[in-house]
XYZ file of C-alpha atoms in Angstrom:
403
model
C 34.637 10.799 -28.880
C 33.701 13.935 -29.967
C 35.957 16.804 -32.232
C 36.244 20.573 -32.696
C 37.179 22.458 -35.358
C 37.493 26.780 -34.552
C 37.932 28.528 -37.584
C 38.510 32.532 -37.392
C 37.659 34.225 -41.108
C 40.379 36.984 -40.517
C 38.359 40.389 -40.075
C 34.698 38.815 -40.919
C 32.794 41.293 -39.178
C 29.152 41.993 -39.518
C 28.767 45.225 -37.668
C 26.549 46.495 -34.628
C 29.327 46.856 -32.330
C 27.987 48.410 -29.183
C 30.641 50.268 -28.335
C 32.169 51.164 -31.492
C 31.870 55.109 -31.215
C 35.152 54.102 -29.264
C 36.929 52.843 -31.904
C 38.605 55.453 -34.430
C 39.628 54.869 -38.457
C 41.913 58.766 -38.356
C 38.900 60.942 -36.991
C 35.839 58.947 -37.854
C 34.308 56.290 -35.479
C 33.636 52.635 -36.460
C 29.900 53.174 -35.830
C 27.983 51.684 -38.707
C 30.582 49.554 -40.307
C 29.858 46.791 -41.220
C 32.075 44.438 -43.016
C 29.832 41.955 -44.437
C 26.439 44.033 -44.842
C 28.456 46.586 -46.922
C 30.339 44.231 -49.592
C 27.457 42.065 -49.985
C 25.620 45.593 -50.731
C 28.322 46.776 -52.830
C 28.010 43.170 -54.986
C 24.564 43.898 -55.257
C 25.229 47.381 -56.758
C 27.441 46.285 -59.188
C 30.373 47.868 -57.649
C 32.801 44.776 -57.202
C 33.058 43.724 -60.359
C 36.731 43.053 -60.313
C 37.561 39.155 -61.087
C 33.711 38.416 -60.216
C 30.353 39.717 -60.688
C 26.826 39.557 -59.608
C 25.616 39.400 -56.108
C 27.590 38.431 -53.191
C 27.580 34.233 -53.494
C 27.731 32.633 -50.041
C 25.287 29.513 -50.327
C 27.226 27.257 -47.357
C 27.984 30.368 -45.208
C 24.474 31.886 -45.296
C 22.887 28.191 -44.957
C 25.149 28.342 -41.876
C 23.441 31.201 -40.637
C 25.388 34.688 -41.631
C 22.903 36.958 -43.407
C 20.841 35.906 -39.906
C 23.999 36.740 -37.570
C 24.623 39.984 -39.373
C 20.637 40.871 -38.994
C 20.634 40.015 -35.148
C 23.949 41.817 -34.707
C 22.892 45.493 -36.793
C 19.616 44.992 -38.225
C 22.138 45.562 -41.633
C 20.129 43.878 -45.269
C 22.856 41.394 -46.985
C 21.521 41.279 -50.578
C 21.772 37.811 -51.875
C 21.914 36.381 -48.780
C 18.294 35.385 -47.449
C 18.328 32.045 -47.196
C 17.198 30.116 -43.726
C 19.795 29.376 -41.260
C 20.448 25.497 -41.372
C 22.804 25.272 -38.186
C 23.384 26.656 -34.965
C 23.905 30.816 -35.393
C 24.643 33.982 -33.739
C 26.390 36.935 -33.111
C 29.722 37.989 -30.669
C 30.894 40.979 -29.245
C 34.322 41.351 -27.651
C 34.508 43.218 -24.478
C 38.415 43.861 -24.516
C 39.592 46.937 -25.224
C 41.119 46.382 -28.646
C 40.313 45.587 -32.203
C 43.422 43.867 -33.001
C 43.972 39.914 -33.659
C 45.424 39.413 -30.003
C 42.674 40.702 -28.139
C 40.005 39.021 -30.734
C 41.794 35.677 -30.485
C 42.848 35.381 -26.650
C 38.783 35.983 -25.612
C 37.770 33.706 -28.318
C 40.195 31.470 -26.570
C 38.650 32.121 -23.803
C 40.673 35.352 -21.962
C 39.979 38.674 -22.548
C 42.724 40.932 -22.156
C 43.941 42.112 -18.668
C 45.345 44.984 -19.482
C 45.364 48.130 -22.106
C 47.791 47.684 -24.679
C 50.189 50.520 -25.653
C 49.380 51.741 -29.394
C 52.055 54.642 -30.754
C 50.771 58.302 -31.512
C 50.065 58.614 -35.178
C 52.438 61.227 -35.046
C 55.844 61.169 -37.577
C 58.213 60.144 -35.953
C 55.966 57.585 -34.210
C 58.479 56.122 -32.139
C 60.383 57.247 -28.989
C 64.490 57.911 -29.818
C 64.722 55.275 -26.999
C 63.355 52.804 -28.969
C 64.392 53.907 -32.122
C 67.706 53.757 -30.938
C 67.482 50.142 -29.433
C 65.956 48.864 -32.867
C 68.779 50.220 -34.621
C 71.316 48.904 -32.304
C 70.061 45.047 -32.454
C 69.951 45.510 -36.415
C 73.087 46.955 -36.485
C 72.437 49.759 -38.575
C 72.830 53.475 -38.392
C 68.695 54.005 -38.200
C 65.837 52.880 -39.379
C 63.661 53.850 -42.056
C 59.630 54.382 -41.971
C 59.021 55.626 -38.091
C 55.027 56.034 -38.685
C 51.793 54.880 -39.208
C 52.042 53.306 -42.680
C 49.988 50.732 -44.736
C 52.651 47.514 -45.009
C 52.483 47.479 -48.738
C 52.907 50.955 -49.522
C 55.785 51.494 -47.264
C 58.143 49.006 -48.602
C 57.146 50.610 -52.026
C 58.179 54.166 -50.620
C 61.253 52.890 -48.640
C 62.440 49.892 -49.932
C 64.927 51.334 -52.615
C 66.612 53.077 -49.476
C 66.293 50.275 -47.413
C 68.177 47.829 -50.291
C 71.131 50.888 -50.552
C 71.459 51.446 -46.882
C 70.291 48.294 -44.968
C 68.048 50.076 -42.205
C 65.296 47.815 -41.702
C 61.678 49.477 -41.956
C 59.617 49.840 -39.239
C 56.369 50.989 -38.961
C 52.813 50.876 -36.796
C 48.738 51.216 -37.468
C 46.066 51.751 -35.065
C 47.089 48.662 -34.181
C 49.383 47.950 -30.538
C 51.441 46.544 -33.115
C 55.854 47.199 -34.230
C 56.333 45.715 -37.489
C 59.511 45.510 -39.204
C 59.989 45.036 -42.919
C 63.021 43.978 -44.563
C 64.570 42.262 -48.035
C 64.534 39.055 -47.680
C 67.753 38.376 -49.722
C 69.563 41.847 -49.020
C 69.069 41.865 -45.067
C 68.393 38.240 -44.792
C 65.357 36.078 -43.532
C 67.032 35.162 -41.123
C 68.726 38.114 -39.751
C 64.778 39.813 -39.967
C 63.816 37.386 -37.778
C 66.583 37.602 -35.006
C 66.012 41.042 -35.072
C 62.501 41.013 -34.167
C 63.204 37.906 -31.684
C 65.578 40.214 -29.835
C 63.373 43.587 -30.012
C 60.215 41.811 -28.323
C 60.737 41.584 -25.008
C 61.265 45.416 -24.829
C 58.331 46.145 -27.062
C 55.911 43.448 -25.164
C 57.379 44.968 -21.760
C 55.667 48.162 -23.066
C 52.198 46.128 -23.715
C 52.784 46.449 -27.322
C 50.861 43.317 -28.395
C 53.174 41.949 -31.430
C 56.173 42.401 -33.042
C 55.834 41.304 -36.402
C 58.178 40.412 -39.055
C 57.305 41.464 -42.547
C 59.436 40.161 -45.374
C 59.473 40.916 -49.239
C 61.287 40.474 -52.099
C 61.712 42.279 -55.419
C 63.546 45.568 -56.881
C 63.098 48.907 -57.257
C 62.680 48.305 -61.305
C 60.167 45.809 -61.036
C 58.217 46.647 -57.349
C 58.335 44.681 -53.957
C 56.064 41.921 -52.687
C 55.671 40.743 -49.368
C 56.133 37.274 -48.782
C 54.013 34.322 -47.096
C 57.448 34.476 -44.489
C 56.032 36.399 -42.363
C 56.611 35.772 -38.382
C 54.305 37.404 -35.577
C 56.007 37.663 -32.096
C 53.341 38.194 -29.791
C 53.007 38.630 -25.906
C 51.968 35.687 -24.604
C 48.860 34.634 -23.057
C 49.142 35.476 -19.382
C 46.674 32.766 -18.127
C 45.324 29.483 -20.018
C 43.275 29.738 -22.825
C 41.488 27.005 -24.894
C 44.607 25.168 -26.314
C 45.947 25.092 -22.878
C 42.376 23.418 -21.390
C 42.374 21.156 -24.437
C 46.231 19.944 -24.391
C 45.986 19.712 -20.054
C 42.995 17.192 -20.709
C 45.505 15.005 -22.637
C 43.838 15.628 -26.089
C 45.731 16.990 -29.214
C 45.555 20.351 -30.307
C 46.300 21.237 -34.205
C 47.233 24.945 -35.246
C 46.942 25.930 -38.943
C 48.002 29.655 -39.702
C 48.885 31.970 -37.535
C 47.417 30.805 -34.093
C 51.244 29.374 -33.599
C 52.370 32.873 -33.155
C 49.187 34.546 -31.812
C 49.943 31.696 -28.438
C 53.118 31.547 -28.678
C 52.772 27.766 -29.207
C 51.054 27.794 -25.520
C 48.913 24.314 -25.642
C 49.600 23.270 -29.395
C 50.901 20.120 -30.490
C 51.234 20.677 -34.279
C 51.560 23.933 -36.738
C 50.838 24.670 -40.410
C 51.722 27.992 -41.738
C 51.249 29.025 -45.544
C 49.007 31.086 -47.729
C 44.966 30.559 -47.379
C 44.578 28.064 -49.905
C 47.662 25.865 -48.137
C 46.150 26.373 -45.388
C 42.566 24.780 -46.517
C 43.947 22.017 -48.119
C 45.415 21.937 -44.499
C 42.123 22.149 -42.588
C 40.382 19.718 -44.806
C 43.321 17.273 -44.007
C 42.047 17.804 -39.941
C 39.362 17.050 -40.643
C 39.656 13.946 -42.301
C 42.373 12.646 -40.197
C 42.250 14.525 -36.582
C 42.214 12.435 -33.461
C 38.624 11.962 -31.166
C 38.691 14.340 -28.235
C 41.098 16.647 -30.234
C 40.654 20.248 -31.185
C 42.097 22.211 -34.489
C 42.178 25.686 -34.486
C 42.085 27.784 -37.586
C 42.836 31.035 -38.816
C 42.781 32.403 -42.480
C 44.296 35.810 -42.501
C 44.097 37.193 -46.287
C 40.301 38.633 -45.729
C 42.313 41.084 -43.679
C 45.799 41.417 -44.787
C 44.908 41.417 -48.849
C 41.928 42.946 -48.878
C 40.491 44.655 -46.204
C 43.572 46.911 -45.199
C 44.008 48.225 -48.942
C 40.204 48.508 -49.212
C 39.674 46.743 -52.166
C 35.847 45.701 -51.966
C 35.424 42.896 -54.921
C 38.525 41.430 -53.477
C 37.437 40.469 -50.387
C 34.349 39.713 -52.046
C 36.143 37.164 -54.421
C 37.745 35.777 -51.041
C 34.510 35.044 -49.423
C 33.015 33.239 -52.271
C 36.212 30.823 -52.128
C 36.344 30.318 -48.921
C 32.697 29.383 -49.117
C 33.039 27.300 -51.690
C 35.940 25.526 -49.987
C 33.481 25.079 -46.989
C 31.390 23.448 -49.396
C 34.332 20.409 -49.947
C 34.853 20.133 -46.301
C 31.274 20.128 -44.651
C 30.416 16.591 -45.632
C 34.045 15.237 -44.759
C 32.559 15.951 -40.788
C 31.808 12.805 -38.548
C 29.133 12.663 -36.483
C 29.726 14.226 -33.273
C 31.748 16.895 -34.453
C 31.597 20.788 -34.083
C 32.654 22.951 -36.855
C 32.357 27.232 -35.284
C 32.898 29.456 -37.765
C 33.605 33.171 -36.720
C 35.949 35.905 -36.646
C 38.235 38.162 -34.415
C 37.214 41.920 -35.445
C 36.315 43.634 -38.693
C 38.071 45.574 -41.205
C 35.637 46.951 -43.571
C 37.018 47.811 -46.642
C 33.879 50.099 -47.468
C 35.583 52.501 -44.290
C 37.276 55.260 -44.349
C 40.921 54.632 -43.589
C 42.866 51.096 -43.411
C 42.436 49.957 -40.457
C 40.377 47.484 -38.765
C 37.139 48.470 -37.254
C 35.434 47.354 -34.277
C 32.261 45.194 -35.216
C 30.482 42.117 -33.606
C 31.239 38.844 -35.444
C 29.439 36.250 -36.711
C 29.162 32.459 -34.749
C 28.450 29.934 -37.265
C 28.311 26.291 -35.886
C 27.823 22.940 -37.924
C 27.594 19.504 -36.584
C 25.467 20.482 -33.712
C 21.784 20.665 -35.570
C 20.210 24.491 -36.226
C 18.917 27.107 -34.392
C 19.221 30.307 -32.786
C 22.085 30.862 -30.100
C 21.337 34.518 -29.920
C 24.249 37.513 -29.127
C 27.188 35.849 -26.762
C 30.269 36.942 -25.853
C 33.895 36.111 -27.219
C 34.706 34.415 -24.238
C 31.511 31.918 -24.960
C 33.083 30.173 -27.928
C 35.864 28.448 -25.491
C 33.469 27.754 -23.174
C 31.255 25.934 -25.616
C 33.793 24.084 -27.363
C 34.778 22.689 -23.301
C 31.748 21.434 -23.133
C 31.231 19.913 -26.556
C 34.940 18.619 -25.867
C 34.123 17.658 -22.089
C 36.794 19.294 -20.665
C 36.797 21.755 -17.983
C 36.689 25.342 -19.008
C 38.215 28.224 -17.322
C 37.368 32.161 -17.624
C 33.973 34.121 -17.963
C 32.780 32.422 -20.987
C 29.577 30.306 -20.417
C 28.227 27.039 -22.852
C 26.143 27.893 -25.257
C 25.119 24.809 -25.799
């Protein structure tokens, strides 16, 4: 019986969204970013220098199919990255209205969003007093701290000698429909951080605000903060089966690693592993060695976007690439016959752009196992489909088999 392995490289975009005049970074549209077209120009230029150098080195991705993908999805040049596609390639674009990891994931999954989400003015305050004063009264405190758009690691850095002194927990948003609440881990508690978010959801996901998301860190003023791998994302859930659902309802096994625990809500997964990236590999390398026929993992690795491309930092996510490739190196021979290995992503965030958010790009589809050759530009929703049918499951939704 036959396996499937979905693995989402966190913010891998490679530009040529249609509609990305839409989608804002402050006042400037996402047209023309391009996530993986501009680092792997920046290598080229000698401009990412930092822990690496040279041009960008993808051998197993672009074998794959990715300097292809990004052509067919913007026409964009990725220097150092010519070589001829070796499996089954392509290109996605997302049709729901969002660039976030909900909307990316859930029509990936197979469901595009139903509904708009509800994203906060990036005004200061951000938040209503309503709200404000809700959050507050679950954590107990006289206020809270933050009440804007803010970049997660620079926030705790402004606030987080006032939040030690005064215990107000810090809460923030991003262009995001996002509520994310940052707090000491040993002067407010883990655990405490984590009720608190639990109990704010449901009012924040009655609003269509997409997650609530728990940030932990840990340090002092003297010495600076640093987040933590703790962190917990409570997200609305699904409101109609999606891939792990189809998967678990045929009777197979379904096998989270990262974050996809939280981005379901556990909907249709038998097993989770959370850590950092490289946990996380070692993880998905176990899967694959050891996964059940018929059964499906499904992946995410998150640090592309929340190391590198929110704080911009080019020949980091550069450096990030070339390990995960290299991991994909280890793992690609450990696949049995019959399996199907997608590789792909859930929006962009190009850390070339202007701003810190993510931007709204087509992603790449990048499928070993299945022989090579050209799948063309599909649709989110195509990915579940295609892993049904590869699985021999029913599928449910828009999406239709590529294969």
């Amino acid at each position: 019986m036959t396996r499937a392995f979905l693995v989402v490289m966190d913010s891998v975009g490679i530009g040529g969204a249609p509609d990305a005049d839409r989608f804002f970074n402050g006042d400037v549209p996402d047209t023309g970013a391009n996530t993986i077209a501009h680092i792997a120009q920046a290598c080229a230029a000698g401009q990412a220098e930092e822990g690496r150098s040279g041009p960008l080195n993808l051998p197993n991705l672009d074998r794959l199919g990715l300097s292809a993908a990004t052509f067919l999805a913007s026409g964009a040049s990725t220097p150092g990255l010519e070589g001829s596609p070796r499996g089954l390639w392509g290109c996605a674009r997302e049709h729901s209205l969002g660039k976030d990891t909900p909307s990316g994931h859930w029509e990936l999954a197979g469901l595009p969003v139903p509904w708009d989400w509800h994203y906060f003015p990036d005004t200061q305050p951000a938040f209503s007093a309503d709200l404000t004063r809700a959050v507050a009264q679950a954590a107990g405190t006289g206020g809270i701290l933050g009440d804007c758009h803010a970049s997660g690691t620079v926030i705790i850095d402004q606030h987080g000698a006032e939040h030690m002194r005064s215990g107000w927990p810090i809460c923030y948003t991003s262009a995001d429909s996002v509520f994310q609440i940052a707090a000491h881990e040993e002067t407010f508690g883990i655990d405490r951080l984590l009720q608190l978010c639990a109990d704010v959801a449901p009012l924040l996901h009655e609003m269509k605000v997409g997650r609530v998301i728990a940030r932990p860190f840990v340090g002092t003023p003297e010495k600076g903060f640093t987040r933590t791998t703790n962190r917990k994302d409570y997200a609305i859930a699904p409101p109609a089966p999606v891939l792990t659902n189809w998967v678990q309802d045929a009777g197979r096994k379904v096998h989270a690693i990262g974050k996809i625990g939280d981005i379901f809500t556990m909907q249709g997964i038998d097993t989770l592993t959370k850590g950092s990236d490289a946990e996380l590999m070692k993880a998905l390398i176990a899967e694959v060695e050891t996964a059940e026929d018929g059964s499906l993992t499904f992946a995410n690795f998150v640090e592309f976007d929340s190391l590198y491309g929110h704080r911009r930092d080019i020949s980091g996510y550069a450096r990030a690439l070339e390990w995960f490739d290299a991991q994909i190196g280890v793992l690609l021979p450990k696949l049995r016959d019959g399996d199907m290995l997608v590789l792909t992503a859930d929006h962009g965030n190009d850390p070339s752009w202007t701003g810190t958010d993510h931007t709204r790009e087509q992603v790449p589809v990048l499928i070993a196992g299945l022989g090579s050759g050209r799948i063309g530009q599909i649709d989110f929703a195509d990915v579940a489909a295609s892993i049904a049918h590869h699985l021999n499951i029913p599928a449910q939704g828009p999406g239709r088999s590529f294969l």
